[in-house]
Tab-separated table of N, CA and C in Angstrom:
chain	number	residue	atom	x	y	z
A	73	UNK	N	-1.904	3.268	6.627
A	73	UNK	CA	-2.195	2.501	5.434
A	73	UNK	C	-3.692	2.218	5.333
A	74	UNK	N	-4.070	1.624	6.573
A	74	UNK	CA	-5.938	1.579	6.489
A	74	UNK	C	-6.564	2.769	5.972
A	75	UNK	N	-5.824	4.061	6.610
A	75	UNK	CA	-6.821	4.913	6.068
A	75	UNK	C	-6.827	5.078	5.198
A	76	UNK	N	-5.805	4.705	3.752
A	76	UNK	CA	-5.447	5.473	2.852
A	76	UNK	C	-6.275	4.393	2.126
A	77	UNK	N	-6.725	2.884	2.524
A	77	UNK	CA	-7.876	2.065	1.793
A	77	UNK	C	-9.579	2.375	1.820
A	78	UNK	N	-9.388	2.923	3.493
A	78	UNK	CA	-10.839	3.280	3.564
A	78	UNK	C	-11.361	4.816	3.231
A	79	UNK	N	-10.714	5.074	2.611
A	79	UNK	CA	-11.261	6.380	1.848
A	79	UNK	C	-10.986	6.835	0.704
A	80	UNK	N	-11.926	6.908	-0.133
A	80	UNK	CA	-11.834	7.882	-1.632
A	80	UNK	C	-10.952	8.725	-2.051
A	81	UNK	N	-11.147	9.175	-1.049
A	81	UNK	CA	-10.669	11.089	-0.974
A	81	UNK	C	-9.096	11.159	-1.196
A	82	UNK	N	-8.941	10.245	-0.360
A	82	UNK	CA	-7.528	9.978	0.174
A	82	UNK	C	-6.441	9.050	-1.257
A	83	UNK	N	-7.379	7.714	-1.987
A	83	UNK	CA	-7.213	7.332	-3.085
A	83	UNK	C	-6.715	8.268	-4.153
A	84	UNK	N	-7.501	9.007	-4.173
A	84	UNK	CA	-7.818	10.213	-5.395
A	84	UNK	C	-6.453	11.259	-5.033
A	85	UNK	N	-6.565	11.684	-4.194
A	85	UNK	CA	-5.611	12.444	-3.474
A	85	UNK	C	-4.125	12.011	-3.827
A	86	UNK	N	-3.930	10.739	-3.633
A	86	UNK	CA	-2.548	10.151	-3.564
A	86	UNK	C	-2.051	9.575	-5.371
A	87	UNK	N	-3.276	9.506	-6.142
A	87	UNK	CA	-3.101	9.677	-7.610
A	87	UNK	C	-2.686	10.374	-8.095
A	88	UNK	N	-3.534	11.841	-7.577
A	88	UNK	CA	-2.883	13.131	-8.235
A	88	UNK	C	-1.472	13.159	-8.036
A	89	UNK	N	-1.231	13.158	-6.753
A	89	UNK	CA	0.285	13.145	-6.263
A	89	UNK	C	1.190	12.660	-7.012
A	90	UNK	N	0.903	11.360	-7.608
A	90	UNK	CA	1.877	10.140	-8.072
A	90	UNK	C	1.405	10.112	-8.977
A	91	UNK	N	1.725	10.829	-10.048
A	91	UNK	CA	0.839	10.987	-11.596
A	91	UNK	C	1.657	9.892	-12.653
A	92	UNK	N	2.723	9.604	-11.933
A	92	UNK	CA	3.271	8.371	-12.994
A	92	UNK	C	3.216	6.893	-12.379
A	93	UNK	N	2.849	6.879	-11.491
A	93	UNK	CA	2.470	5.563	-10.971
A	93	UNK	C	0.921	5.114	-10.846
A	94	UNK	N	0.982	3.473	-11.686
A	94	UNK	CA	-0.183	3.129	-11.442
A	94	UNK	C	-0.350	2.600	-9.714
A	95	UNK	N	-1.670	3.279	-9.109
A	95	UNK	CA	-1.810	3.243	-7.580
A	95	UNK	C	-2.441	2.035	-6.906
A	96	UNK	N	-3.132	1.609	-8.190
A	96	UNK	CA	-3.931	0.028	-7.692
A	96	UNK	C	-2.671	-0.390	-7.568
A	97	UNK	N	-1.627	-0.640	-8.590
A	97	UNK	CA	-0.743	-1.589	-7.866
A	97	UNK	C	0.416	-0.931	-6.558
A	98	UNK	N	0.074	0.372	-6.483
A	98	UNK	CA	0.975	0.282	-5.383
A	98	UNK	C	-0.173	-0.023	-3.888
A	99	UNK	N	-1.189	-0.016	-4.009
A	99	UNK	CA	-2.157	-0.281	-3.007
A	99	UNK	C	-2.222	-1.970	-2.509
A	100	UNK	N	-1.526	-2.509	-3.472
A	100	UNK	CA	-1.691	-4.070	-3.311
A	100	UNK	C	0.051	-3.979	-2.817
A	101	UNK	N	1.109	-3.607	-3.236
A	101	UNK	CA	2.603	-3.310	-3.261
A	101	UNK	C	2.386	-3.373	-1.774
A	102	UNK	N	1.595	-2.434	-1.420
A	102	UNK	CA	2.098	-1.194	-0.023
A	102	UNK	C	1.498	-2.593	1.323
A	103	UNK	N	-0.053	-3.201	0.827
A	103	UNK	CA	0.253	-4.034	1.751
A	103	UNK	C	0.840	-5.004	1.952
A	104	UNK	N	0.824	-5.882	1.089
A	104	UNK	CA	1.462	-7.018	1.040
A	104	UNK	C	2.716	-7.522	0.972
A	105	UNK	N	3.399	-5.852	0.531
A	105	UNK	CA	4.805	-6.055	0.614
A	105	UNK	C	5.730	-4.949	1.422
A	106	UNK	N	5.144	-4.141	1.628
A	106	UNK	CA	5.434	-3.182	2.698
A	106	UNK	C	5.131	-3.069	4.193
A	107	UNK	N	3.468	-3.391	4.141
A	107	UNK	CA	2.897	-2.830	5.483
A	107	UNK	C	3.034	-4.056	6.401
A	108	UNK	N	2.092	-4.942	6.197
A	108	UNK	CA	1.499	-5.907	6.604
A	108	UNK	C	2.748	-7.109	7.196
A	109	UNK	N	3.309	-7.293	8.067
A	109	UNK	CA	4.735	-8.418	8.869
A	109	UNK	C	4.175	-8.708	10.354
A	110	UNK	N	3.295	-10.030	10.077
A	110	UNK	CA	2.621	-10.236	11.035
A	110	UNK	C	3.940	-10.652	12.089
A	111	UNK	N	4.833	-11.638	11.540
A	111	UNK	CA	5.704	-12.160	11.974
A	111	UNK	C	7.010	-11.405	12.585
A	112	UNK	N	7.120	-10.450	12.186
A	112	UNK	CA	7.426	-9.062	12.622
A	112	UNK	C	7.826	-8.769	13.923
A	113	UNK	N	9.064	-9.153	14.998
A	113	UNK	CA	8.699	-8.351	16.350
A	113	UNK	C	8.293	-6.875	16.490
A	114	UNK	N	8.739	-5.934	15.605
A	114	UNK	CA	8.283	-4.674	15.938
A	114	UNK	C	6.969	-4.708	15.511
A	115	UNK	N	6.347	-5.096	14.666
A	115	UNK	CA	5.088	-4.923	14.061
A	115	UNK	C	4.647	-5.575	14.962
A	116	UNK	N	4.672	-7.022	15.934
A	116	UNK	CA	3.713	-7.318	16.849
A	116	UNK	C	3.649	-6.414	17.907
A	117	UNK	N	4.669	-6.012	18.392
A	117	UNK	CA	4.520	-5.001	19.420
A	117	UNK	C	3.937	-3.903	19.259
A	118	UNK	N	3.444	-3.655	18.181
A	118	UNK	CA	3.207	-1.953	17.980
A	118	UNK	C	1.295	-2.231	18.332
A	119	UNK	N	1.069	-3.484	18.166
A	119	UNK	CA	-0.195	-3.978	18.581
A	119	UNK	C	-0.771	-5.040	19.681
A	120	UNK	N	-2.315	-4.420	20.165
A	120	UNK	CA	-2.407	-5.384	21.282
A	120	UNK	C	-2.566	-6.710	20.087
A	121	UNK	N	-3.074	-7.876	20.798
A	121	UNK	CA	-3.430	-9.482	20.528
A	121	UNK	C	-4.917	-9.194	19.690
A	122	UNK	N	-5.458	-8.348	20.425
A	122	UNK	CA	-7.423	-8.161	19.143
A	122	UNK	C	-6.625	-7.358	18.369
A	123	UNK	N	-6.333	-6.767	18.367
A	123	UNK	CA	-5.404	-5.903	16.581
A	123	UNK	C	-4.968	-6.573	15.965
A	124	UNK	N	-4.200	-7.283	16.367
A	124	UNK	CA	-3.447	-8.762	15.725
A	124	UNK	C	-3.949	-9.179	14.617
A	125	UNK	N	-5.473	-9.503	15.448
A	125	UNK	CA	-6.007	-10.639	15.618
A	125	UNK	C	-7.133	-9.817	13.792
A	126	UNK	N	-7.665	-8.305	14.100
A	126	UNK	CA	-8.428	-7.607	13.458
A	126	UNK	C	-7.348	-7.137	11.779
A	127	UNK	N	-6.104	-7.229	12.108
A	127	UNK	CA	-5.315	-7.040	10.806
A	127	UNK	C	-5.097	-8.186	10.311
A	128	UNK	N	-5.223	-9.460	11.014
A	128	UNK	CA	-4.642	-10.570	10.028
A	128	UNK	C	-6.504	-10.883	9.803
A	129	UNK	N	-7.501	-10.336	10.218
A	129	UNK	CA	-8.875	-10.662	9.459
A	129	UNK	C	-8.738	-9.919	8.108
A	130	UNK	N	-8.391	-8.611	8.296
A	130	UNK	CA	-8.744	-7.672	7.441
A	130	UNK	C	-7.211	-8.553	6.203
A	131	UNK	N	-6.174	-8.983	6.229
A	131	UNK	CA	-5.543	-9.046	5.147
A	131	UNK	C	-6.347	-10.280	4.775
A	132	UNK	N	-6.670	-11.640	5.306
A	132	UNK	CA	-7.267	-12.724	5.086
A	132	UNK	C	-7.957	-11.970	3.524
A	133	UNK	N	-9.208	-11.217	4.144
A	133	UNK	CA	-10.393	-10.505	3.053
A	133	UNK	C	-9.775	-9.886	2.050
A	134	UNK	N	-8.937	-8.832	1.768
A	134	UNK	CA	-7.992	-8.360	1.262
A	134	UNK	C	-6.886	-9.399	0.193
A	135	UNK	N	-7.062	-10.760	0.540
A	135	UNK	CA	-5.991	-11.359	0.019
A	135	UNK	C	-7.119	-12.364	-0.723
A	136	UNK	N	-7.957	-12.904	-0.333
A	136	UNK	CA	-9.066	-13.430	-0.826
A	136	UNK	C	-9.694	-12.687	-1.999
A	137	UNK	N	-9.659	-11.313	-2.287
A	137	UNK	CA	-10.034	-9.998	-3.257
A	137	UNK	C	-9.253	-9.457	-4.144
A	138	UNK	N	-8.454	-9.754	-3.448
A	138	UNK	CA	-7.217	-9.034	-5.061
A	138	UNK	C	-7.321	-9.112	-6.447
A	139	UNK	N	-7.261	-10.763	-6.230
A	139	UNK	CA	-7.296	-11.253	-7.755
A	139	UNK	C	-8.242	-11.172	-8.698
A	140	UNK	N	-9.235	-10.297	-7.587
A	140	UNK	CA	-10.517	-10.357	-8.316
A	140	UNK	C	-10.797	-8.751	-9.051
A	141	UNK	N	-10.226	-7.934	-8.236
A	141	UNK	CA	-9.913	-6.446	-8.869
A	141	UNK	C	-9.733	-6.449	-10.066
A	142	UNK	N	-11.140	-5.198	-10.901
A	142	UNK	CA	-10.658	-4.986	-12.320
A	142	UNK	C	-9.512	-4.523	-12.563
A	143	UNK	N	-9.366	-4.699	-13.647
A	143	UNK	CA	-7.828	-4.306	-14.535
A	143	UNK	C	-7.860	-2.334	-13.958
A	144	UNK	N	-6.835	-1.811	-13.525
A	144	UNK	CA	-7.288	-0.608	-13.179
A	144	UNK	C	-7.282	0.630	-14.534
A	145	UNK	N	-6.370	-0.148	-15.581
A	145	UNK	CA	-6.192	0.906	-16.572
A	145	UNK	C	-5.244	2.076	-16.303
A	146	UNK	N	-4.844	1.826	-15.263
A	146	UNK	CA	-4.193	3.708	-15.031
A	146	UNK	C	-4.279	4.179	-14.021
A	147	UNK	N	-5.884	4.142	-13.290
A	147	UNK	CA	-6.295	4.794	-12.767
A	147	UNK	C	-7.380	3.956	-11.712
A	148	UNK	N	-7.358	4.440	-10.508
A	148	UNK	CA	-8.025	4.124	-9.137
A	148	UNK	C	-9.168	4.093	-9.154
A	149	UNK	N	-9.849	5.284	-10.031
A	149	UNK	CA	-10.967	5.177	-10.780
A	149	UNK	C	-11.885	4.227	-10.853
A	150	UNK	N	-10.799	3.199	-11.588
A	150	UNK	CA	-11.207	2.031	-11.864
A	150	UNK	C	-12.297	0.950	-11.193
A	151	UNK	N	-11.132	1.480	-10.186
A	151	UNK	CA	-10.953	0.411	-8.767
A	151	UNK	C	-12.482	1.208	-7.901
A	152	UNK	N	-12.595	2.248	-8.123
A	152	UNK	CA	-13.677	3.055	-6.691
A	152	UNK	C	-14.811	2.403	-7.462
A	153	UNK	N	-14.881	2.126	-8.881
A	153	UNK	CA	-16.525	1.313	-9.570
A	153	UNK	C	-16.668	0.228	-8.968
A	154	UNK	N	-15.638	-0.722	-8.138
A	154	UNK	CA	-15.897	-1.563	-8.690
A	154	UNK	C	-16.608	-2.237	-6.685
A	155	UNK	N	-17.385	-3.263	-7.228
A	155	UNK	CA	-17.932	-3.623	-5.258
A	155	UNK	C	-16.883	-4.624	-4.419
A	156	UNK	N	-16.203	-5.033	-5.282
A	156	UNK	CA	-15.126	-5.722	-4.746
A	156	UNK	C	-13.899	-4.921	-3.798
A	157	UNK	N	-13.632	-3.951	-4.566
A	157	UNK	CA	-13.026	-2.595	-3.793
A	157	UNK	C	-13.519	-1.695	-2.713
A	158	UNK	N	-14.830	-1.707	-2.951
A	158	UNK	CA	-15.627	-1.013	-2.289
A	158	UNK	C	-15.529	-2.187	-0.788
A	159	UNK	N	-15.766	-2.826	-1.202
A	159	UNK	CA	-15.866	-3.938	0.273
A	159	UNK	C	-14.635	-3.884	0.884
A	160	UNK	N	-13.734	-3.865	-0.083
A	160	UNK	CA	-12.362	-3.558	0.784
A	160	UNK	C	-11.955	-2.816	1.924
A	161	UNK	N	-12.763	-1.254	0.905
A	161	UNK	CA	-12.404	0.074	1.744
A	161	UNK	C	-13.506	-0.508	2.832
A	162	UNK	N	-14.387	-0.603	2.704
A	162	UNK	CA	-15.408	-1.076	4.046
A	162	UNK	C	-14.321	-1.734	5.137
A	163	UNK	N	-13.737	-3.087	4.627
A	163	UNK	CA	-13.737	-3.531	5.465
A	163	UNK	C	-12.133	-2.948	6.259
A	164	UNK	N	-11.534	-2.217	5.118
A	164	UNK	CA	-10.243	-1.429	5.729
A	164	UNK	C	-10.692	-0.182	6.926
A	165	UNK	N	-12.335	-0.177	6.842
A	165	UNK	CA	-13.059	0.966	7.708
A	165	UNK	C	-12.807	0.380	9.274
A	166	UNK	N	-13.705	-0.633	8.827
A	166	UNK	CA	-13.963	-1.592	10.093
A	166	UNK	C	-12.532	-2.395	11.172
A	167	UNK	N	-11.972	-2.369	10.509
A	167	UNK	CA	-10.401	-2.448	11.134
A	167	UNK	C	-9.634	-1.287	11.737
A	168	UNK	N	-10.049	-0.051	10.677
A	168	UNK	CA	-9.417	1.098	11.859
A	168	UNK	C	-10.056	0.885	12.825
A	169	UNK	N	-11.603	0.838	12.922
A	169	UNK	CA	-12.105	1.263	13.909
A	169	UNK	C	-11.960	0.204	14.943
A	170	UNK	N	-11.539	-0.987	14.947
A	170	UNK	CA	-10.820	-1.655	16.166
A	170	UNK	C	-9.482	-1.543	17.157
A	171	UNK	N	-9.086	-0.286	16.009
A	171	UNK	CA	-7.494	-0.132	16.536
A	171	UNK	C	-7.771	1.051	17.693
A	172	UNK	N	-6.492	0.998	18.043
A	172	UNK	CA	-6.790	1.933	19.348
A	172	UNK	C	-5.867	3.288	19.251
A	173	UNK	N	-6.610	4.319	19.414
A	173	UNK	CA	-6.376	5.708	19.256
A	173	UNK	C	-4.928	6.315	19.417
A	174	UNK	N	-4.431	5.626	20.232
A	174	UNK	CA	-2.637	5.657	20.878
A	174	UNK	C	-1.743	4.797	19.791
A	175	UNK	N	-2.772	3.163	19.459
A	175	UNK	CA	-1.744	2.792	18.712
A	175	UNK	C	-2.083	2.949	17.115
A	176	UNK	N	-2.737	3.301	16.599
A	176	UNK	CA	-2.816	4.539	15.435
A	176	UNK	C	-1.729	5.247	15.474
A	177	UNK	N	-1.479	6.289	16.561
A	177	UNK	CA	-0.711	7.280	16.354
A	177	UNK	C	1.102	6.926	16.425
A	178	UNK	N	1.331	5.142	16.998
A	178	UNK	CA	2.490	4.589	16.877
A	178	UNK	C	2.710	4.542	16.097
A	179	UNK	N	1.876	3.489	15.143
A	179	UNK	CA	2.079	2.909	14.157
A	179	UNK	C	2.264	4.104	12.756
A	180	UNK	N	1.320	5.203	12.972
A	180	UNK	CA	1.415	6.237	12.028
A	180	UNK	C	3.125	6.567	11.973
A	181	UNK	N	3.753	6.505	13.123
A	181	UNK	CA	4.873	7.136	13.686
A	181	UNK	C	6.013	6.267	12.751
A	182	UNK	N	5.907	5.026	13.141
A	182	UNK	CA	6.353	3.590	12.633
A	182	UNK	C	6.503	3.561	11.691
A	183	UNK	N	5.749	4.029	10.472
A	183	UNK	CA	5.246	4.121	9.399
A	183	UNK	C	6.273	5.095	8.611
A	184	UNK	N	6.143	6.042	9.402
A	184	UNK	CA	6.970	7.711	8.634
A	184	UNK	C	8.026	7.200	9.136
A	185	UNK	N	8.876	6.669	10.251
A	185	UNK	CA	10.247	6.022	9.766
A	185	UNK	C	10.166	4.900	8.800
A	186	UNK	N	9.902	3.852	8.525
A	186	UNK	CA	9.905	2.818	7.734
A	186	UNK	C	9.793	3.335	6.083
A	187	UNK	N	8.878	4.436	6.384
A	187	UNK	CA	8.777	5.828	4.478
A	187	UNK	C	10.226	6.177	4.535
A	188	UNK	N	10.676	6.596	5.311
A	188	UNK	CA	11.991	7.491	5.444
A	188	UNK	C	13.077	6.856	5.115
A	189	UNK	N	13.178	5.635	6.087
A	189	UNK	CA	14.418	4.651	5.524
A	189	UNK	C	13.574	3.858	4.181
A	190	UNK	N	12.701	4.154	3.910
A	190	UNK	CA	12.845	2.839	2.015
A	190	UNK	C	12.770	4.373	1.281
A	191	UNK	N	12.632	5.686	1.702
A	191	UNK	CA	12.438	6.403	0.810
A	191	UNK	C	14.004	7.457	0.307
A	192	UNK	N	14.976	6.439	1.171
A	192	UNK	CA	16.449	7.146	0.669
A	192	UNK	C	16.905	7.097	-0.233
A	193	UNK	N	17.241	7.678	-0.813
A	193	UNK	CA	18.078	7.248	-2.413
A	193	UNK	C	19.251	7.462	-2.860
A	194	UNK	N	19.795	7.273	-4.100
A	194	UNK	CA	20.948	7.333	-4.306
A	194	UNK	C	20.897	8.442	-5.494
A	195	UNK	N	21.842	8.820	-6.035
A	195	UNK	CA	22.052	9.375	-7.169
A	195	UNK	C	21.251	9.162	-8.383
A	196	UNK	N	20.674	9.390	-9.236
A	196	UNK	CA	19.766	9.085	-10.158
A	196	UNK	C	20.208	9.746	-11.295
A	197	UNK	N	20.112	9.554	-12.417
A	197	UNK	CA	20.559	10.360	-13.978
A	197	UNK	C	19.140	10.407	-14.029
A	198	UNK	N	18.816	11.491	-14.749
A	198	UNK	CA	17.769	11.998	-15.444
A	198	UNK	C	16.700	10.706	-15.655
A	199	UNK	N	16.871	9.956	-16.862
A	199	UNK	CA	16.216	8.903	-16.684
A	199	UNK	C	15.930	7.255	-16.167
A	200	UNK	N	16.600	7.769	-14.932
A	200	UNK	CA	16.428	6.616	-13.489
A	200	UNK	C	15.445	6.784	-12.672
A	201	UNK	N	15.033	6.001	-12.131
A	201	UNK	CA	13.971	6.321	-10.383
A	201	UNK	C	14.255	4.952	-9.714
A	202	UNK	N	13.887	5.541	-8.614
A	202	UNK	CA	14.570	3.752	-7.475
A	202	UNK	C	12.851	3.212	-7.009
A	203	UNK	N	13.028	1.699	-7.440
A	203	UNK	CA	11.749	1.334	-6.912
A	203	UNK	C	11.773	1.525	-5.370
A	204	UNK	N	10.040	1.371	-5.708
A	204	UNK	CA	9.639	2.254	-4.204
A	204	UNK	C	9.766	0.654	-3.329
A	205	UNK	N	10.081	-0.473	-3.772
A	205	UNK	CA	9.927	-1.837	-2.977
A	205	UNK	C	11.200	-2.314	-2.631
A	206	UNK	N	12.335	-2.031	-3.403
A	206	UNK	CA	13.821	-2.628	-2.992
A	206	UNK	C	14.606	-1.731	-3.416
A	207	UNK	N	14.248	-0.577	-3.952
A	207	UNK	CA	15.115	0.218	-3.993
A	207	UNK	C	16.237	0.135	-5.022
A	208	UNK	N	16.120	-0.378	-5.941
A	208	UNK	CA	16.743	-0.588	-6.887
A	208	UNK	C	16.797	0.298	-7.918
A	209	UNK	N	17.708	0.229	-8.613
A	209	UNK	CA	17.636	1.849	-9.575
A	209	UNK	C	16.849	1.029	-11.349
A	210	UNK	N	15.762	1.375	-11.475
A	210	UNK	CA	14.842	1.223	-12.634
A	210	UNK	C	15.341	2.418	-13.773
A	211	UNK	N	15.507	2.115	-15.253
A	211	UNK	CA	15.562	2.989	-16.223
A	211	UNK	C	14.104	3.306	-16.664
A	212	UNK	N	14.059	4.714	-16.975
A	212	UNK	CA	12.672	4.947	-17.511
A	212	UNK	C	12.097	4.018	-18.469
A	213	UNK	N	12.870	3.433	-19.764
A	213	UNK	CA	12.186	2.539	-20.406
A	213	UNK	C	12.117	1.004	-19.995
A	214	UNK	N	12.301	0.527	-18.606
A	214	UNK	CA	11.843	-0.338	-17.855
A	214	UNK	C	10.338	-0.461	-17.999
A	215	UNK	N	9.343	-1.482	-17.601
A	215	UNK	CA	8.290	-1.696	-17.593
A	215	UNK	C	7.902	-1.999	-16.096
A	216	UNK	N	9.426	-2.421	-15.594
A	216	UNK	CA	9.000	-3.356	-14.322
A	216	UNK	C	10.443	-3.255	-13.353
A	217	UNK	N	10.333	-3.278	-12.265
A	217	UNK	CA	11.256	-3.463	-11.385
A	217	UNK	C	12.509	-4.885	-11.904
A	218	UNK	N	13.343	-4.732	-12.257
A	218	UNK	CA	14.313	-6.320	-12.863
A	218	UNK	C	14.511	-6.777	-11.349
A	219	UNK	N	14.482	-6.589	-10.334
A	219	UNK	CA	14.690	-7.024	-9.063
A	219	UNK	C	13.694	-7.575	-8.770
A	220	UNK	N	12.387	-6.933	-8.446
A	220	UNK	CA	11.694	-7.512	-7.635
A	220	UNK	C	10.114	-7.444	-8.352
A	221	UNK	N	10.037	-7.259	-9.890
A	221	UNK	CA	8.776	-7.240	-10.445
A	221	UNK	C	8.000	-5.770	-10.147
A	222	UNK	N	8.000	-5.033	-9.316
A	222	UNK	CA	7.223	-4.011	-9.244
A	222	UNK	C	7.250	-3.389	-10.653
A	223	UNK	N	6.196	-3.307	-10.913
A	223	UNK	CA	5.148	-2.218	-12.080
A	223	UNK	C	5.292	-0.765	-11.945
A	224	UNK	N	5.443	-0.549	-13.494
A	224	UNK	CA	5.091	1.183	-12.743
A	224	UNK	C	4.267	1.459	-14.136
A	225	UNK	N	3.312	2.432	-14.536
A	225	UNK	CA	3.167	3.006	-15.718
A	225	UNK	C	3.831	4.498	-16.067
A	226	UNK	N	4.332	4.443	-17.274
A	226	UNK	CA	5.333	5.796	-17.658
A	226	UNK	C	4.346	6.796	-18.247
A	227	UNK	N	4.346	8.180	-18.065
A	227	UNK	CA	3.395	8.693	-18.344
A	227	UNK	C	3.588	9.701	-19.778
């Protein structure tokens, strides 16, 4: 997840991919409601006590910034103008680089099961999709998750 804040490339990359979803909000979605369970036994274990200690800095900053993010319009774009974002990805830099090389590659691990089980689905008609946050089955002319608020833009 850090990496996918501290880099452009990777932003841009994951837009193209997801051409009907607006990504600023799944970038705020993914931590705050996906990634980030400090309280978590598996999530504490997957880290030493300074990781802990370096992810609950980095959401502190992150959570302090949100509200301040331009409107994205659509597009991530938006978001790479702006210095508020930019400080983000900085400081989403500075947090990988406290983590440790082994537990990177857990947590990466951790990660692709936790994608796997929220990314199961059920049956869908043509114009259904299951939010990516509870899994709930959304109609295309939805605006918003009726469960749990998640956003999407229809393209």
């Amino acid at each position: 997840m850090l990496e996918l804040f501290a880099s452009e490339k990777e932003q841009l990359s994951y837009e193209k991919n997801v051409p009907r979803v607006d990504i600023t909000a799944e970038l705020i979605c993914m931590w705050f409601n996906d990634s980030y369970h400090p309280t978590d036994k598996i999530w504490r274990a997957a880290f030493t006590e300074d990781e802990l200690d370096a992810l609950s800095q980095f959401h502190r900053f992150y959570d302090e910034r949100v509200a301040k993010l331009p409107e994205s319009r659509g597009t991530v774009r938006t978001w790479l103008t702006s210095p508020i974002w930019r400080d983000v990805m900085e400081e989403a830099q500075k947090t990988l680089e406290q983590m440790d090389a082994e537990t990177t590659a857990r947590v990466k691990d951790y990660f692709k099961l936790l994608y796997a089980e929220m990314t199961k689905t059920v049956e869908l008609k043509e114009d259904e999709f299951q939010c990516f946050t509870c899994k709930t089955v959304i109609h295309s002319n939805q605006q918003e998750c009726p469960s749990c608020g998640w956003k999407w833009k229809p393209t």
